[in-house]
Amino acid sequence: MTYIHQTITDLKRTSPSQCEFFQAVEEVLESIEPLLESVPRYKKQAIIQRMVEPERQIMFRVPWMDDNGDIQVNKGYRIEFNSALGPYKGGLRFHPSVNASIIKFLGFEQIFKNALTGLPIGGGKGGANFDPKGRSDAEIMRFCQSFMTELYRHIGPTTDVPAGDIGVGAREIGYMFGQYKRITGRYEGVLTGKSLLWGGSLARKEATGYGAVYFAKYMLEARGDSLKGKTCLVSGAGNVATYAIEKLYHLGAIPVSCSDSRGTIYHEKGIDLDLLKDIKEVRRKSLKEYIETHSDAQYISVADYPEDGHAVWRFKADAAFPCATQNELCVSDAKALLENGCTLVTEGANMPSTQEAVDTFIEAKIAFGPGKAANAGGVATSQLEMAQNASMQNWSFEQVDAKLKDIMKHVFNIANDTAAEFGQPGNLVFGANIAGFKRVAEAMIEQGAV
Ligand code: NDP
Ligand code: 2IT
């Protein structure tokens, strides 16, 4: 058995039943195998064994009262994975599917993503198996307050700085910030993704979607191509999907789809962005409402999805931007995309493509931007928010957007150059994993066995 396989076997024995976490670990470890053979200090220093074990895992009870006066209980998590490069940084996810495996996979990916940005941020992730759907604003507030009543003791502006993820946006960040301030009496940059009225950064809301599209643009430029006129499939209808669609329009592309957990909208002449924002950001309704305004659009409900795939990937397009959730694009979706002429896939979500789907794209040599590189714009702009908070400054939208572009260019260059250096030109999965790993590993070695 190889060293890598032994490490994975040991991990499966000591942390059983965490399939999403194993999936994320296997992908990274398989990429770095050649590096481990050529740099003996990584094995001697047990870098891999230390990297796959979080520095600290916090799990807690979140009791809260619903509008009927009944007490509900959820499970809360904060996984402080790796602080070699800076304070733990990563979002909070509120979704019924949240468990230790999901939060660990997200925290593990975050370590390398944050390293690729070149900024001083470590990796962490948290959340709860709370389902915000159908909950009143008062219930959301009570849940967020209860969640923060435990979380506050574990976080701080120089130790661990959470932000949003699925189910956590500016509203939830506001309620959590208010509770943190009330308990600690401190007004400080302990969360990012804050409202622009009280410490948030311009362009943070847009950053992940915009950043993913900038990344796609750089991938295409390296191939002598551009986004102009390209038909693009986008999945999701939340923060990342919405602002990916917006930036695609800015750059002359035509986004023709979006989706939520109940169904997909396909609109050949291009998604109506104002309507999408109104349905999802303002009214928090189902995408199905889209066809009430646009009878020329199609709505395919989840019940009608092909059994082994997802409707959103079955339309003809030049490019695909999965921006919803993990494993939302499987191998049959990947094959359908390729058959329909798709030559670019950019992951706005975290680990949206299954391992087999990723292998299919790499083998086809299309432009494939893995999530840990392509969606790094969100966390990078969170770090810009931290910098503004710490220096008591507010930068303009243009300043933040210019920095975001530079950071995405850096992420693309380092992944692309590293892939070429290690003999797999164009393979950004490989390049991103090796480049991210090297930065964290070298920092860990310099900081000793901690
Ligand atoms: P939102 O909660 O704003 O939106 C999530 C979207 O995905 C919604 O349309 C939701 O549908 C859909 N979705 C979520 N879970 C599922 C599921 N199990 N099946 C089908 N559809 C689902 O989240 P974000 O846009 O912030 O996050 C999307 C992805 O991007 C996630 O993978 C996240 O980790 C990643 N990401 C987010 C960043 C950020 O800054 N926000 C940064 C980097 C990555 P519905 O509305 O019906 O729930
Ligand atoms: O997955 C991610 O990078 C995020 N959800 C954003 C994290 C952050 O700290 O802004």
mmCIF file of C-alpha atoms in Angstrom, residues 3-378:
data_model
loop_
_atom_site.group_PDB
_atom_site.id
_atom_site.type_symbol
_atom_site.label_atom_id
_atom_site.label_comp_id
_atom_site.label_asym_id
_atom_site.label_seq_id
_atom_site.Cartn_x
_atom_site.Cartn_y
_atom_site.Cartn_z
ATOM 1 C CA TYR A 3 2.001 6.088 1.797
ATOM 2 C CA ILE A 4 -1.007 8.102 0.589
ATOM 3 C CA HIS A 5 -3.327 5.099 0.614
ATOM 4 C CA GLN A 6 -2.145 4.185 4.097
ATOM 5 C CA THR A 7 -2.942 7.728 5.285
ATOM 6 C CA ILE A 8 -6.426 7.574 3.758
ATOM 7 C CA THR A 9 -7.056 4.098 5.231
ATOM 8 C CA ASP A 10 -6.008 5.342 8.677
ATOM 9 C CA LEU A 11 -8.260 8.386 8.310
ATOM 10 C CA LYS A 12 -11.248 6.235 7.368
ATOM 11 C CA ARG A 13 -10.649 4.100 10.444
ATOM 12 C CA THR A 14 -10.223 6.980 12.894
ATOM 13 C CA SER A 15 -12.949 9.281 11.478
ATOM 14 C CA PRO A 16 -15.497 6.789 10.114
ATOM 15 C CA SER A 17 -18.480 7.576 7.875
ATOM 16 C CA GLN A 18 -17.356 10.979 6.579
ATOM 17 C CA CYS A 19 -17.665 10.395 2.845
ATOM 18 C CA GLU A 20 -17.594 14.037 1.662
ATOM 19 C CA PHE A 21 -14.515 14.649 3.802
ATOM 20 C CA PHE A 22 -12.759 11.554 2.399
ATOM 21 C CA GLN A 23 -13.646 12.697 -1.136
ATOM 22 C CA ALA A 24 -12.000 16.096 -0.576
ATOM 23 C CA VAL A 25 -8.936 14.559 1.118
ATOM 24 C CA GLU A 26 -8.412 11.893 -1.558
ATOM 25 C CA GLU A 27 -8.433 14.450 -4.340
ATOM 26 C CA VAL A 28 -5.780 16.604 -2.660
ATOM 27 C CA LEU A 29 -3.556 13.736 -1.526
ATOM 28 C CA GLU A 30 -3.572 12.045 -4.923
ATOM 29 C CA SER A 31 -2.467 15.309 -6.556
ATOM 30 C CA ILE A 32 0.443 15.812 -4.176
ATOM 31 C CA GLU A 33 1.802 12.259 -4.380
ATOM 32 C CA PRO A 34 4.666 13.248 -6.764
ATOM 33 C CA LEU A 35 5.649 16.100 -4.447
ATOM 34 C CA LEU A 36 5.806 13.795 -1.420
ATOM 35 C CA GLU A 37 8.230 11.509 -3.234
ATOM 36 C CA SER A 38 10.566 14.367 -4.146
ATOM 37 C CA VAL A 39 10.512 16.313 -0.839
ATOM 38 C CA PRO A 40 11.336 13.920 2.025
ATOM 39 C CA ARG A 41 10.775 16.495 4.787
ATOM 40 C CA TYR A 42 6.999 16.357 4.236
ATOM 41 C CA LYS A 43 6.866 12.727 5.354
ATOM 42 C CA LYS A 44 9.413 13.199 8.158
ATOM 43 C CA GLN A 45 7.369 16.096 9.536
ATOM 44 C CA ALA A 46 4.061 14.146 9.239
ATOM 45 C CA ILE A 47 2.634 17.054 7.252
ATOM 46 C CA ILE A 48 -0.161 14.998 5.685
ATOM 47 C CA GLN A 49 -1.213 13.412 8.955
ATOM 48 C CA ARG A 50 -1.291 16.830 10.616
ATOM 49 C CA MET A 51 -3.166 18.457 7.719
ATOM 50 C CA VAL A 52 -6.041 15.973 7.680
ATOM 51 C CA GLU A 53 -6.655 16.371 11.415
ATOM 52 C CA PRO A 54 -8.372 19.636 12.387
ATOM 53 C CA GLU A 55 -6.569 21.657 15.049
ATOM 54 C CA ARG A 56 -9.866 21.811 16.934
ATOM 55 C CA GLN A 57 -13.469 20.645 16.345
ATOM 56 C CA ILE A 58 -16.240 22.380 18.237
ATOM 57 C CA MET A 59 -19.700 20.809 18.284
ATOM 58 C CA PHE A 60 -22.509 22.233 20.300
ATOM 59 C CA ARG A 61 -26.226 22.242 21.010
ATOM 60 C CA VAL A 62 -28.345 25.079 19.614
ATOM 61 C CA PRO A 63 -31.712 25.273 21.404
ATOM 62 C CA TRP A 64 -34.204 27.916 20.249
ATOM 63 C CA MET A 65 -37.894 28.689 20.524
ATOM 64 C CA ASP A 66 -40.093 28.601 17.423
ATOM 65 C CA ASP A 67 -43.109 30.841 16.824
ATOM 66 C CA ASN A 68 -45.438 28.297 18.468
ATOM 67 C CA GLY A 69 -43.465 28.489 21.700
ATOM 68 C CA ASP A 70 -41.976 25.013 21.171
ATOM 69 C CA ILE A 71 -38.268 24.407 21.751
ATOM 70 C CA GLN A 72 -36.268 23.176 18.773
ATOM 71 C CA VAL A 73 -32.729 21.781 18.961
ATOM 72 C CA ASN A 74 -30.042 21.809 16.267
ATOM 73 C CA LYS A 75 -26.421 20.727 16.063
ATOM 74 C CA GLY A 76 -23.850 23.532 15.695
ATOM 75 C CA TYR A 77 -20.276 23.168 14.424
ATOM 76 C CA ARG A 78 -17.094 25.147 14.039
ATOM 77 C CA ILE A 79 -14.113 23.230 12.687
ATOM 78 C CA GLU A 80 -10.879 25.189 13.196
ATOM 79 C CA PHE A 81 -8.831 23.260 10.698
ATOM 80 C CA ASN A 82 -5.489 24.934 10.101
ATOM 81 C CA SER A 83 -4.009 28.221 11.314
ATOM 82 C CA ALA A 84 -0.548 27.999 9.731
ATOM 83 C CA LEU A 85 -1.196 30.995 7.478
ATOM 84 C CA GLY A 86 -3.442 33.133 9.679
ATOM 85 C CA PRO A 87 -6.638 33.170 11.752
ATOM 86 C CA TYR A 88 -9.156 30.460 10.812
ATOM 87 C CA LYS A 89 -11.328 31.874 8.035
ATOM 88 C CA GLY A 90 -14.341 30.347 6.358
ATOM 89 C CA GLY A 91 -18.100 30.496 6.218
ATOM 90 C CA LEU A 92 -21.032 29.184 8.222
ATOM 91 C CA ARG A 93 -23.598 26.971 6.484
ATOM 92 C CA PHE A 94 -27.186 26.596 7.708
ATOM 93 C CA HIS A 95 -28.771 23.696 5.830
ATOM 94 C CA PRO A 96 -30.545 20.500 6.991
ATOM 95 C CA SER A 97 -27.856 18.355 5.324
ATOM 96 C CA VAL A 98 -25.058 19.773 7.522
ATOM 97 C CA ASN A 99 -23.098 17.195 9.514
ATOM 98 C CA ALA A 100 -19.485 16.725 10.652
ATOM 99 C CA SER A 101 -18.440 15.268 7.285
ATOM 100 C CA ILE A 102 -19.793 18.235 5.301
ATOM 101 C CA ILE A 103 -18.219 20.813 7.596
ATOM 102 C CA LYS A 104 -14.884 18.946 7.598
ATOM 103 C CA PHE A 105 -14.800 18.704 3.795
ATOM 104 C CA LEU A 106 -15.538 22.415 3.531
ATOM 105 C CA GLY A 107 -12.935 23.280 6.179
ATOM 106 C CA PHE A 108 -10.317 21.101 4.493
ATOM 107 C CA GLU A 109 -10.918 22.691 1.069
ATOM 108 C CA GLN A 110 -10.796 26.111 2.701
ATOM 109 C CA ILE A 111 -7.196 25.588 3.892
ATOM 110 C CA PHE A 112 -5.891 25.280 0.323
ATOM 111 C CA LYS A 113 -8.273 27.845 -1.169
ATOM 112 C CA ASN A 114 -7.174 30.440 1.351
ATOM 113 C CA ALA A 115 -3.516 29.563 0.738
ATOM 114 C CA LEU A 116 -3.969 30.097 -3.016
ATOM 115 C CA THR A 117 -5.173 33.678 -2.469
ATOM 116 C CA GLY A 118 -1.709 34.569 -1.116
ATOM 117 C CA LEU A 119 -3.421 36.325 1.825
ATOM 118 C CA PRO A 120 -2.753 35.650 5.556
ATOM 119 C CA ILE A 121 -5.777 33.451 6.347
ATOM 120 C CA GLY A 122 -6.016 29.937 7.780
ATOM 121 C CA GLY A 123 -8.854 27.496 7.109
ATOM 122 C CA GLY A 124 -12.067 26.820 9.048
ATOM 123 C CA LYS A 125 -15.772 26.221 8.502
ATOM 124 C CA GLY A 126 -18.902 25.928 10.595
ATOM 125 C CA GLY A 127 -22.646 25.839 10.541
ATOM 126 C CA ALA A 128 -25.695 23.990 11.741
ATOM 127 C CA ASN A 129 -28.231 21.463 10.480
ATOM 128 C CA PHE A 130 -30.847 24.193 10.782
ATOM 129 C CA ASP A 131 -33.315 24.557 7.894
ATOM 130 C CA PRO A 132 -34.138 28.239 7.348
ATOM 131 C CA LYS A 133 -36.830 27.412 4.745
ATOM 132 C CA GLY A 134 -40.293 28.471 5.868
ATOM 133 C CA ARG A 135 -38.977 30.039 9.086
ATOM 134 C CA SER A 136 -40.124 33.527 10.078
ATOM 135 C CA ASP A 137 -37.682 36.367 10.492
ATOM 136 C CA ALA A 138 -38.153 36.175 14.263
ATOM 137 C CA GLU A 139 -37.264 32.458 14.240
ATOM 138 C CA ILE A 140 -34.144 33.150 12.156
ATOM 139 C CA MET A 141 -33.115 35.804 14.668
ATOM 140 C CA ARG A 142 -33.646 33.553 17.692
ATOM 141 C CA PHE A 143 -31.721 30.738 16.020
ATOM 142 C CA CYS A 144 -28.796 33.038 15.117
ATOM 143 C CA GLN A 145 -28.703 34.460 18.653
ATOM 144 C CA SER A 146 -28.634 31.012 20.215
ATOM 145 C CA PHE A 147 -25.956 29.837 17.768
ATOM 146 C CA MET A 148 -23.747 32.827 18.628
ATOM 147 C CA THR A 149 -24.349 32.425 22.369
ATOM 148 C CA GLU A 150 -22.062 29.388 22.173
ATOM 149 C CA LEU A 151 -19.893 30.334 19.182
ATOM 150 C CA TYR A 152 -18.758 33.726 20.559
ATOM 151 C CA ARG A 153 -16.297 32.141 22.999
ATOM 152 C CA HIS A 154 -14.417 30.399 20.183
ATOM 153 C CA ILE A 155 -14.023 33.252 17.681
ATOM 154 C CA GLY A 156 -12.312 36.651 17.473
ATOM 155 C CA PRO A 157 -10.894 39.089 14.911
ATOM 156 C CA THR A 158 -7.371 37.636 15.230
ATOM 157 C CA THR A 159 -8.319 34.009 15.970
ATOM 158 C CA ASP A 160 -11.312 32.845 13.922
ATOM 159 C CA VAL A 161 -13.461 34.975 11.612
ATOM 160 C CA PRO A 162 -16.605 33.287 10.211
ATOM 161 C CA ALA A 163 -18.671 34.541 7.251
ATOM 162 C CA GLY A 164 -21.638 33.324 5.180
ATOM 163 C CA ASP A 165 -22.196 30.220 3.087
ATOM 164 C CA ILE A 166 -25.383 28.352 2.093
ATOM 165 C CA GLY A 167 -28.304 29.700 4.124
ATOM 166 C CA VAL A 168 -26.222 32.455 5.733
ATOM 167 C CA GLY A 169 -26.264 35.932 4.176
ATOM 168 C CA ALA A 170 -26.268 39.530 5.393
ATOM 169 C CA ARG A 171 -29.435 39.048 7.495
ATOM 170 C CA GLU A 172 -28.005 36.137 9.487
ATOM 171 C CA ILE A 173 -24.575 37.806 9.815
ATOM 172 C CA GLY A 174 -26.386 40.859 11.245
ATOM 173 C CA TYR A 175 -28.216 38.863 13.923
ATOM 174 C CA MET A 176 -25.049 36.963 14.848
ATOM 175 C CA PHE A 177 -22.952 40.153 14.992
ATOM 176 C CA GLY A 178 -25.546 41.824 17.219
ATOM 177 C CA GLN A 179 -25.459 38.925 19.670
ATOM 178 C CA TYR A 180 -21.630 38.779 19.675
ATOM 179 C CA LYS A 181 -21.487 42.500 20.450
ATOM 180 C CA ARG A 182 -24.088 42.193 23.169
ATOM 181 C CA ILE A 183 -22.264 39.354 24.930
ATOM 182 C CA THR A 184 -18.707 40.636 24.584
ATOM 183 C CA GLY A 185 -19.288 44.390 24.489
ATOM 184 C CA ARG A 186 -16.830 44.604 21.604
ATOM 185 C CA TYR A 187 -17.427 46.161 18.188
ATOM 186 C CA GLU A 188 -14.834 44.438 16.021
ATOM 187 C CA GLY A 189 -14.314 42.585 12.758
ATOM 188 C CA VAL A 190 -15.233 39.153 14.046
ATOM 189 C CA LEU A 191 -17.490 38.290 11.098
ATOM 190 C CA THR A 192 -17.294 39.209 7.411
ATOM 191 C CA GLY A 193 -20.092 39.674 4.936
ATOM 192 C CA LYS A 194 -21.492 42.408 7.181
ATOM 193 C CA SER A 195 -23.972 45.044 6.023
ATOM 194 C CA LEU A 196 -22.540 48.113 4.307
ATOM 195 C CA LEU A 197 -24.179 50.234 7.032
ATOM 196 C CA TRP A 198 -21.919 48.905 9.787
ATOM 197 C CA GLY A 199 -18.548 47.550 8.745
ATOM 198 C CA GLY A 200 -19.131 45.507 5.614
ATOM 199 C CA SER A 201 -17.054 45.838 2.475
ATOM 200 C CA LEU A 202 -18.352 46.990 -0.861
ATOM 201 C CA ALA A 203 -18.183 44.149 -3.410
ATOM 202 C CA ARG A 204 -18.143 41.342 -0.794
ATOM 203 C CA LYS A 205 -21.685 40.319 -1.754
ATOM 204 C CA GLU A 206 -20.703 40.123 -5.417
ATOM 205 C CA ALA A 207 -17.195 38.742 -4.874
ATOM 206 C CA THR A 208 -17.600 34.970 -5.167
ATOM 207 C CA GLY A 209 -19.702 35.062 -8.337
ATOM 208 C CA TYR A 210 -17.668 37.864 -9.909
ATOM 209 C CA GLY A 211 -14.425 36.134 -8.931
ATOM 210 C CA ALA A 212 -15.497 32.834 -10.507
ATOM 211 C CA VAL A 213 -16.267 34.621 -13.778
ATOM 212 C CA TYR A 214 -12.918 36.471 -13.665
ATOM 213 C CA PHE A 215 -11.270 33.084 -13.179
ATOM 214 C CA ALA A 216 -13.112 31.715 -16.235
ATOM 215 C CA LYS A 217 -12.007 34.748 -18.234
ATOM 216 C CA TYR A 218 -8.340 34.124 -17.311
ATOM 217 C CA MET A 219 -8.639 30.426 -18.185
ATOM 218 C CA LEU A 220 -10.057 31.323 -21.592
ATOM 219 C CA GLU A 221 -7.515 34.074 -22.246
ATOM 220 C CA ALA A 222 -4.722 31.546 -21.682
ATOM 221 C CA ARG A 223 -6.338 29.512 -24.463
ATOM 222 C CA GLY A 224 -6.710 32.496 -26.774
ATOM 223 C CA ASP A 225 -10.470 32.653 -26.216
ATOM 224 C CA SER A 226 -12.973 34.876 -24.364
ATOM 225 C CA LEU A 227 -16.405 34.749 -22.718
ATOM 226 C CA LYS A 228 -17.941 37.113 -25.253
ATOM 227 C CA GLY A 229 -21.010 35.565 -26.877
ATOM 228 C CA LYS A 230 -20.697 32.292 -24.945
ATOM 229 C CA THR A 231 -23.875 30.560 -23.785
ATOM 230 C CA CYS A 232 -23.500 29.616 -20.117
ATOM 231 C CA LEU A 233 -25.373 27.203 -17.854
ATOM 232 C CA VAL A 234 -25.436 28.312 -14.219
ATOM 233 C CA SER A 235 -26.825 26.236 -11.359
ATOM 234 C CA GLY A 236 -28.014 27.653 -8.041
ATOM 235 C CA ALA A 237 -30.017 30.811 -7.466
ATOM 236 C CA GLY A 238 -28.313 32.112 -4.351
ATOM 237 C CA ASN A 239 -25.477 34.513 -3.688
ATOM 238 C CA VAL A 240 -22.835 32.883 -5.880
ATOM 239 C CA ALA A 241 -25.102 32.055 -8.838
ATOM 240 C CA THR A 242 -26.750 35.496 -8.917
ATOM 241 C CA TYR A 243 -23.495 37.439 -9.091
ATOM 242 C CA ALA A 244 -21.904 34.970 -11.504
ATOM 243 C CA ILE A 245 -24.863 35.660 -13.815
ATOM 244 C CA GLU A 246 -24.427 39.423 -13.337
ATOM 245 C CA LYS A 247 -20.722 39.336 -14.235
ATOM 246 C CA LEU A 248 -21.334 37.012 -17.202
ATOM 247 C CA TYR A 249 -23.622 39.693 -18.638
ATOM 248 C CA HIS A 250 -20.962 42.372 -17.974
ATOM 249 C CA LEU A 251 -18.473 40.365 -20.024
ATOM 250 C CA GLY A 252 -20.822 39.754 -22.952
ATOM 251 C CA ALA A 253 -21.803 36.146 -22.201
ATOM 252 C CA ILE A 254 -25.385 34.817 -22.121
ATOM 253 C CA PRO A 255 -26.353 32.974 -18.914
ATOM 254 C CA VAL A 256 -29.360 30.809 -19.816
ATOM 255 C CA SER A 257 -30.134 28.848 -16.641
ATOM 256 C CA CYS A 258 -30.335 28.893 -12.863
ATOM 257 C CA SER A 259 -31.730 26.399 -10.339
ATOM 258 C CA ASP A 260 -32.768 25.926 -6.745
ATOM 259 C CA SER A 261 -33.410 22.846 -4.649
ATOM 260 C CA ARG A 262 -36.832 22.395 -6.264
ATOM 261 C CA GLY A 263 -36.162 22.958 -9.949
ATOM 262 C CA THR A 264 -34.333 24.490 -12.902
ATOM 263 C CA ILE A 265 -35.125 27.492 -15.082
ATOM 264 C CA TYR A 266 -33.903 27.469 -18.690
ATOM 265 C CA HIS A 267 -34.397 30.722 -20.557
ATOM 266 C CA GLU A 268 -32.823 30.669 -23.984
ATOM 267 C CA LYS A 269 -32.704 34.424 -24.459
ATOM 268 C CA GLY A 270 -30.923 34.913 -21.137
ATOM 269 C CA ILE A 271 -31.894 34.889 -17.452
ATOM 270 C CA ASP A 272 -33.810 37.974 -16.276
ATOM 271 C CA LEU A 273 -31.418 39.040 -13.520
ATOM 272 C CA ASP A 274 -33.690 41.652 -11.924
ATOM 273 C CA LEU A 275 -36.482 39.102 -11.642
ATOM 274 C CA LEU A 276 -34.104 36.487 -10.203
ATOM 275 C CA LYS A 277 -32.928 38.948 -7.528
ATOM 276 C CA ASP A 278 -36.516 39.904 -6.741
ATOM 277 C CA ILE A 279 -37.631 36.266 -6.336
ATOM 278 C CA LYS A 280 -34.607 35.095 -4.342
ATOM 279 C CA GLU A 281 -32.998 38.049 -2.559
ATOM 280 C CA VAL A 282 -36.108 40.091 -1.814
ATOM 281 C CA ARG A 283 -39.059 37.700 -1.625
ATOM 282 C CA ARG A 284 -37.171 34.413 -0.838
ATOM 283 C CA LYS A 285 -39.551 32.381 -3.020
ATOM 284 C CA SER A 286 -39.299 29.360 -5.311
ATOM 285 C CA LEU A 287 -37.798 29.796 -8.787
ATOM 286 C CA LYS A 288 -40.998 28.378 -10.189
ATOM 287 C CA GLU A 289 -42.401 31.923 -9.993
ATOM 288 C CA TYR A 290 -40.030 32.915 -12.803
ATOM 289 C CA ILE A 291 -42.288 31.407 -15.473
ATOM 290 C CA GLU A 292 -45.243 33.493 -14.298
ATOM 291 C CA THR A 293 -43.409 36.483 -15.806
ATOM 292 C CA HIS A 294 -41.626 34.687 -18.651
ATOM 293 C CA SER A 295 -43.835 32.154 -20.399
ATOM 294 C CA ASP A 296 -41.051 31.500 -22.954
ATOM 295 C CA ALA A 297 -38.800 30.062 -20.193
ATOM 296 C CA GLN A 298 -38.887 26.381 -19.154
ATOM 297 C CA TYR A 299 -39.211 25.125 -15.581
ATOM 298 C CA ILE A 300 -38.141 21.542 -14.856
ATOM 299 C CA SER A 301 -38.985 20.393 -11.353
ATOM 300 C CA VAL A 302 -36.604 18.122 -9.432
ATOM 301 C CA ALA A 303 -39.162 15.329 -9.673
ATOM 302 C CA ASP A 304 -38.590 15.272 -13.447
ATOM 303 C CA TYR A 305 -34.764 15.110 -13.270
ATOM 304 C CA PRO A 306 -33.194 12.088 -14.923
ATOM 305 C CA GLU A 307 -32.408 9.627 -12.165
ATOM 306 C CA ASP A 308 -28.650 9.739 -12.568
ATOM 307 C CA GLY A 309 -28.204 13.423 -13.183
ATOM 308 C CA HIS A 310 -29.429 16.998 -13.007
ATOM 309 C CA ALA A 311 -31.621 18.775 -15.548
ATOM 310 C CA VAL A 312 -29.592 21.968 -15.519
ATOM 311 C CA TRP A 313 -26.611 20.266 -17.222
ATOM 312 C CA ARG A 314 -28.680 18.791 -20.063
ATOM 313 C CA PHE A 315 -28.965 21.929 -22.195
ATOM 314 C CA LYS A 316 -26.664 22.889 -25.044
ATOM 315 C CA ALA A 317 -24.101 25.484 -23.944
ATOM 316 C CA ASP A 318 -20.489 26.571 -24.325
ATOM 317 C CA ALA A 319 -19.763 26.797 -20.601
ATOM 318 C CA ALA A 320 -21.036 25.622 -17.217
ATOM 319 C CA PHE A 321 -20.859 27.299 -13.808
ATOM 320 C CA PRO A 322 -22.026 24.987 -10.994
ATOM 321 C CA CYS A 323 -22.864 27.393 -8.142
ATOM 322 C CA ALA A 324 -25.260 25.471 -5.854
ATOM 323 C CA THR A 325 -23.784 22.696 -3.720
ATOM 324 C CA GLN A 326 -21.452 19.681 -3.467
ATOM 325 C CA ASN A 327 -21.790 16.742 -5.890
ATOM 326 C CA GLU A 328 -24.455 18.473 -7.979
ATOM 327 C CA LEU A 329 -22.700 17.543 -11.238
ATOM 328 C CA CYS A 330 -22.124 13.812 -11.701
ATOM 329 C CA VAL A 331 -20.348 11.844 -14.429
ATOM 330 C CA SER A 332 -23.446 11.493 -16.630
ATOM 331 C CA ASP A 333 -23.932 15.280 -16.413
ATOM 332 C CA ALA A 334 -20.261 15.760 -17.351
ATOM 333 C CA LYS A 335 -20.645 13.520 -20.403
ATOM 334 C CA ALA A 336 -23.843 15.320 -21.448
ATOM 335 C CA LEU A 337 -22.077 18.690 -21.194
ATOM 336 C CA LEU A 338 -19.158 17.484 -23.331
ATOM 337 C CA GLU A 339 -21.474 15.939 -25.927
ATOM 338 C CA ASN A 340 -23.283 19.263 -26.162
ATOM 339 C CA GLY A 341 -20.042 21.092 -26.929
ATOM 340 C CA CYS A 342 -19.199 22.567 -23.512
ATOM 341 C CA THR A 343 -15.504 23.545 -23.317
ATOM 342 C CA LEU A 344 -15.357 25.421 -19.993
ATOM 343 C CA VAL A 345 -16.453 24.431 -16.478
ATOM 344 C CA THR A 346 -15.882 26.839 -13.584
ATOM 345 C CA GLU A 347 -16.856 25.750 -10.077
ATOM 346 C CA GLY A 348 -18.490 28.575 -8.126
ATOM 347 C CA ALA A 349 -19.655 26.101 -5.471
ATOM 348 C CA ASN A 350 -17.439 23.951 -3.241
ATOM 349 C CA MET A 351 -16.793 20.485 -4.732
ATOM 350 C CA PRO A 352 -19.865 20.587 -7.027
ATOM 351 C CA SER A 353 -18.436 17.994 -9.427
ATOM 352 C CA THR A 354 -18.042 14.392 -8.307
ATOM 353 C CA GLN A 355 -14.548 12.908 -8.618
ATOM 354 C CA GLU A 356 -15.582 10.953 -11.730
ATOM 355 C CA ALA A 357 -16.979 14.118 -13.312
ATOM 356 C CA VAL A 358 -13.712 15.968 -12.584
ATOM 357 C CA ASP A 359 -11.709 13.099 -14.134
ATOM 358 C CA THR A 360 -13.956 13.264 -17.219
ATOM 359 C CA PHE A 361 -13.305 16.994 -17.678
ATOM 360 C CA ILE A 362 -9.539 16.645 -17.124
ATOM 361 C CA GLU A 363 -9.340 13.771 -19.597
ATOM 362 C CA ALA A 364 -11.250 15.830 -22.185
ATOM 363 C CA LYS A 365 -8.706 18.650 -21.608
ATOM 364 C CA ILE A 366 -11.406 21.323 -21.457
ATOM 365 C CA ALA A 367 -10.811 24.441 -19.334
ATOM 366 C CA PHE A 368 -11.744 23.257 -15.829
ATOM 367 C CA GLY A 369 -11.516 25.613 -12.847
ATOM 368 C CA PRO A 370 -11.778 23.708 -9.547
ATOM 369 C CA GLY A 371 -13.768 25.347 -6.734
ATOM 370 C CA LYS A 372 -10.857 25.841 -4.399
ATOM 371 C CA ALA A 373 -9.286 28.136 -6.996
ATOM 372 C CA ALA A 374 -12.284 29.499 -8.920
ATOM 373 C CA ASN A 375 -14.461 30.466 -5.948
ATOM 374 C CA ALA A 376 -11.632 31.933 -3.844
ATOM 375 C CA GLY A 377 -12.836 35.479 -4.586
ATOM 376 C CA GLY A 378 -15.396 35.361 -1.767
#
